[in-house]
C-alpha positions as a printed Julia matrix, in Angstrom:
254×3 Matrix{Float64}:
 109.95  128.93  106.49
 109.05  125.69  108.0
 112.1   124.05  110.53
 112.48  120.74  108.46
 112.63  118.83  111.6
 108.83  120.0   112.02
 108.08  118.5   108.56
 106.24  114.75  109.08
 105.81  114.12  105.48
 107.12  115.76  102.23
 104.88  114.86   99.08
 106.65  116.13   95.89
 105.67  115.81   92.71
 103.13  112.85   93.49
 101.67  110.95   90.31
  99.48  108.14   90.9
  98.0   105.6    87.96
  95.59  102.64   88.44
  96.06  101.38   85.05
  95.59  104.07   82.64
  93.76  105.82   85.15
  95.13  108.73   86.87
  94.3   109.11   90.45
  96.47  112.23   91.73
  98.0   114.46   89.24
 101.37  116.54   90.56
 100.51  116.4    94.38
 102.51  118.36   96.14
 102.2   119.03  100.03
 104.04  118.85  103.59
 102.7   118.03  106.66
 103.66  119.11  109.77
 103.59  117.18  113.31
 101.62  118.16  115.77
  99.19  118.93  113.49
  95.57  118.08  112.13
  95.49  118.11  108.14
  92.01  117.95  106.34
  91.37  116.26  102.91
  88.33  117.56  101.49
  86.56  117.65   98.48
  83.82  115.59   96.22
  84.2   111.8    95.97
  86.3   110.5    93.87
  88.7   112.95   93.72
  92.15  111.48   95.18
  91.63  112.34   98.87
  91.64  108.65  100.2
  93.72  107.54   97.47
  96.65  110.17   98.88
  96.17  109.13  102.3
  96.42  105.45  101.27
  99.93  106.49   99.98
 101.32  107.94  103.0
 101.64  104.62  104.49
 101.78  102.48  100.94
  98.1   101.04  101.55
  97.93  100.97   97.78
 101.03   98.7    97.52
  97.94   96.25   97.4
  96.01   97.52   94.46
  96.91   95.99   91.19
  98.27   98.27   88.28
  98.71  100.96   91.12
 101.9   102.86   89.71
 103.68  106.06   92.11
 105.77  108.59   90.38
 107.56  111.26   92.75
 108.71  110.98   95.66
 106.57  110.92   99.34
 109.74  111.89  102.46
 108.25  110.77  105.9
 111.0   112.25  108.6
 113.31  113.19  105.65
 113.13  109.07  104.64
 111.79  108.1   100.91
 108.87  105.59  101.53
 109.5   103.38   98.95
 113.38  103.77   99.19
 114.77  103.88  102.44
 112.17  102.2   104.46
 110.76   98.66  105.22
 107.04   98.78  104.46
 106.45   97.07  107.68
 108.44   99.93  109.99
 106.31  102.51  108.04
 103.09  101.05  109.19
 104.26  100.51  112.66
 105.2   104.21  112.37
 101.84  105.77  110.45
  99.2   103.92  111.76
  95.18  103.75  109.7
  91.75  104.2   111.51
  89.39  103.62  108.22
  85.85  104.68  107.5
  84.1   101.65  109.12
  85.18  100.44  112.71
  86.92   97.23  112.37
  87.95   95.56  115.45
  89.08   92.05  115.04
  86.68   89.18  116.11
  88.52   88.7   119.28
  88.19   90.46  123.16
  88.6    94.45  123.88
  91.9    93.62  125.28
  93.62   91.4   122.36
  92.24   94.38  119.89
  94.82   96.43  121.69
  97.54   94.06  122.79
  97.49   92.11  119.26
  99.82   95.21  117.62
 102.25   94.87  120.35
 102.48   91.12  120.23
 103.07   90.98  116.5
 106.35   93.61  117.26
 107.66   91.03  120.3
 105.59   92.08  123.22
 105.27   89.25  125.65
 104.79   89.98  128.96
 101.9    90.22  130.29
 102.42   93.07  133.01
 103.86   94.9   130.11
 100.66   94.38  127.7
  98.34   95.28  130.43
 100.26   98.59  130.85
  99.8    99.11  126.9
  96.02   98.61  126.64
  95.22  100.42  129.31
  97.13  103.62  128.49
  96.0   103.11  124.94
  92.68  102.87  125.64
  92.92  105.99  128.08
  94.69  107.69  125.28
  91.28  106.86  123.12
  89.33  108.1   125.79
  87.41  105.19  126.29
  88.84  103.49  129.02
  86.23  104.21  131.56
  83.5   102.84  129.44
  85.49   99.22  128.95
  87.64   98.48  131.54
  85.17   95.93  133.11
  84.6    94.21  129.98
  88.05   93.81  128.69
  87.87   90.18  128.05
  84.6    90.36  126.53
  84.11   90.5   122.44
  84.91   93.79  120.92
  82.43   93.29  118.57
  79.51   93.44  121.37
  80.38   97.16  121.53
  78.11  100.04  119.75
  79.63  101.72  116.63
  81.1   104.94  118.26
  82.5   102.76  121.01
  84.36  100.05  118.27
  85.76  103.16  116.28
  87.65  104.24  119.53
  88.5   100.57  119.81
  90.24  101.18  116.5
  92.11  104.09  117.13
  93.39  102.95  120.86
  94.87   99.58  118.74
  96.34  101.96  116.45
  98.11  103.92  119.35
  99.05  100.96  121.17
 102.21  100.46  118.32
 103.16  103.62  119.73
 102.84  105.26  115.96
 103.93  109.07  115.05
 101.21  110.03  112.74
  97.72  108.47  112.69
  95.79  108.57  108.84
  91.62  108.57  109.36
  89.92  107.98  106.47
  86.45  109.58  107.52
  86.73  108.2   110.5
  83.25  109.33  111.6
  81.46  108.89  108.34
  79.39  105.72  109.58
  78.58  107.18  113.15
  76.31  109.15  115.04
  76.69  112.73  115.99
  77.51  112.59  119.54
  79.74  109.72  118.45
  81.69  112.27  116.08
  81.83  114.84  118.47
  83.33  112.37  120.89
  86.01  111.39  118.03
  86.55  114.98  117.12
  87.32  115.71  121.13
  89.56  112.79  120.57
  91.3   113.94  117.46
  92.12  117.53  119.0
  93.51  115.83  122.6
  95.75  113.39  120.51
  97.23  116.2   118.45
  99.59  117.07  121.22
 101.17  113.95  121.33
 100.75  112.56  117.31
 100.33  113.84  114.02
  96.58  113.33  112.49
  95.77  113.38  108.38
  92.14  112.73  108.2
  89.74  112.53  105.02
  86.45  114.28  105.83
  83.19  114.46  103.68
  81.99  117.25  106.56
  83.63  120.5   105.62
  82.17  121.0   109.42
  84.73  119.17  110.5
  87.5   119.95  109.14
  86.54  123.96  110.59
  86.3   122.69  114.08
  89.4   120.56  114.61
  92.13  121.0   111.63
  95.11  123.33  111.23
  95.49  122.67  107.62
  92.92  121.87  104.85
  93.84  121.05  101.43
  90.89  120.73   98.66
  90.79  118.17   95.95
  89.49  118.37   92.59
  90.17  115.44   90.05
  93.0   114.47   91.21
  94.81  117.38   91.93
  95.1   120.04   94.97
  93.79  122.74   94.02
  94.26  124.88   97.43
  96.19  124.24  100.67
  96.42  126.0   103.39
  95.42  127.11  106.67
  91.92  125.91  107.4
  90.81  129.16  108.35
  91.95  130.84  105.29
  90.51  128.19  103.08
  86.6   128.51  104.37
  86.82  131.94  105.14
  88.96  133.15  102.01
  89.48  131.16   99.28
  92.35  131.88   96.77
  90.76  129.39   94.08
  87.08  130.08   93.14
  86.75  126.41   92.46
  87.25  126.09   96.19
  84.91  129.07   97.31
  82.15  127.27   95.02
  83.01  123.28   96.7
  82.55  125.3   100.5
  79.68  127.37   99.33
  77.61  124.44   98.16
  77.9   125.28   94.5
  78.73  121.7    93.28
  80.26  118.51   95.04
């Protein structure tokens, strides 16, 4: 049995409606810190849409409706928390890099400054640890006043996750994070993902089922809406308890 204090997020009972459409059907699942958790399955089929929830992305979709209840450190989401603490708190690296159209160092220092961060000794302290903490310190800290958008695509997406650790967040929510970059760029991310672990909690939506085998603990597998296995990652690519998931990881459809 897990120790509850281990438990990150609680998702129970998790129905999700855009309009009369119905995105996740009885989602149930816990998360545990310290942790890398997989999403995988075909498109369409709720992973993003979940991982939106976790931090109430999809507060800004229109007709979105959430039934059930989503605990983040024992707290409702929706209940017992200010929308703006949870973000500070679960922080998103999406699918395309997206630095701001401003320098390498206000990327990273803009977080801080929106929570009260002023100083500048202070700041400089933040983006530099952050950007260690991304592992990409070395390759920037010349250029920190120059345009984040000058840097290549593998770069920018490290950009994205140092800003997101420079809020000091708990759990970090990638939503195929490496989707739009090159291999040696993934395999720098993936390094990433597996040194950050020790300090944060990572959720990450992956198209590569390779991924998910080298660097999570947990995987769960979508299908329409629903989870249809979860559990260790090992278990779930090596044996299956659903055949639905033994055909998605065998190449039989998806």
């Amino acid at each position: 049995m897990n120790n509850n204090s281990d438990v990150k997020f609680d998702v129970s009972s998790v129905d999700l409606f855009y309009g009369d459409f119905q995105a996740l059907k009885n989602i149930n699942l816990t998360v545990l810190e310290r942790e890398i958790t997989a999403f995988i399955g075909p498109s369409g089929c709720g992973k993003s849409t979940l991982l939106k929830s976790l931090n109430r992305m999809n507060d800004l979709v229109e007709g979105c409706k959430i039934t059930g209840t989503i605990k983040f450190n024992g707290l409702d989401i929706f209940k017992d928390m200010e929308v703006t603490e949870l973000r500070k708190r679960v922080g998103m690296v999406f699918q395309k890099p997206n630095p701001f159209p401003m320098s390498i160092y206000d990327n990273i220092a803009f977080g801080p400054r929106t929570h009260g961060i002023k100083k500048k000794s202070k700041l400089d302290e933040i983006v530099e640890t952050s950007l260690r903490q991304a592992s990409i310190w070395d390759e920037v800290k010349d250029r920190l006043k120059k345009p984040a958008l000058g840097m290549s695509g593998g770069q920018q997406q490290r950009l994205c996750i140092a800003r997101a650790l420079a809020v000091k967040p708990e759990v970090i929510l990638m939503d195929e994070p490496t989707s739009a970059l090159d291999p040696i760029s993934t395999i720098k991310i993936e390094e990433l993902c597996t040194e950050l672990k020790k300090d944060y909690t990572i959720i990450i939506v992956t198209h590569n089922m390779q991924q998910a085998t080298r660097i999570a603990d947990k995987t769960a597998f979508f299908l329409l809406g629903e989870i249809i296995e979860f559990d260790k990652t090992e278990k779930i690519f090596s044996d299956p308890s659903d055949s639905r998931t033994r055909d998605y990881i065998t190449g039989h459809f998806g």
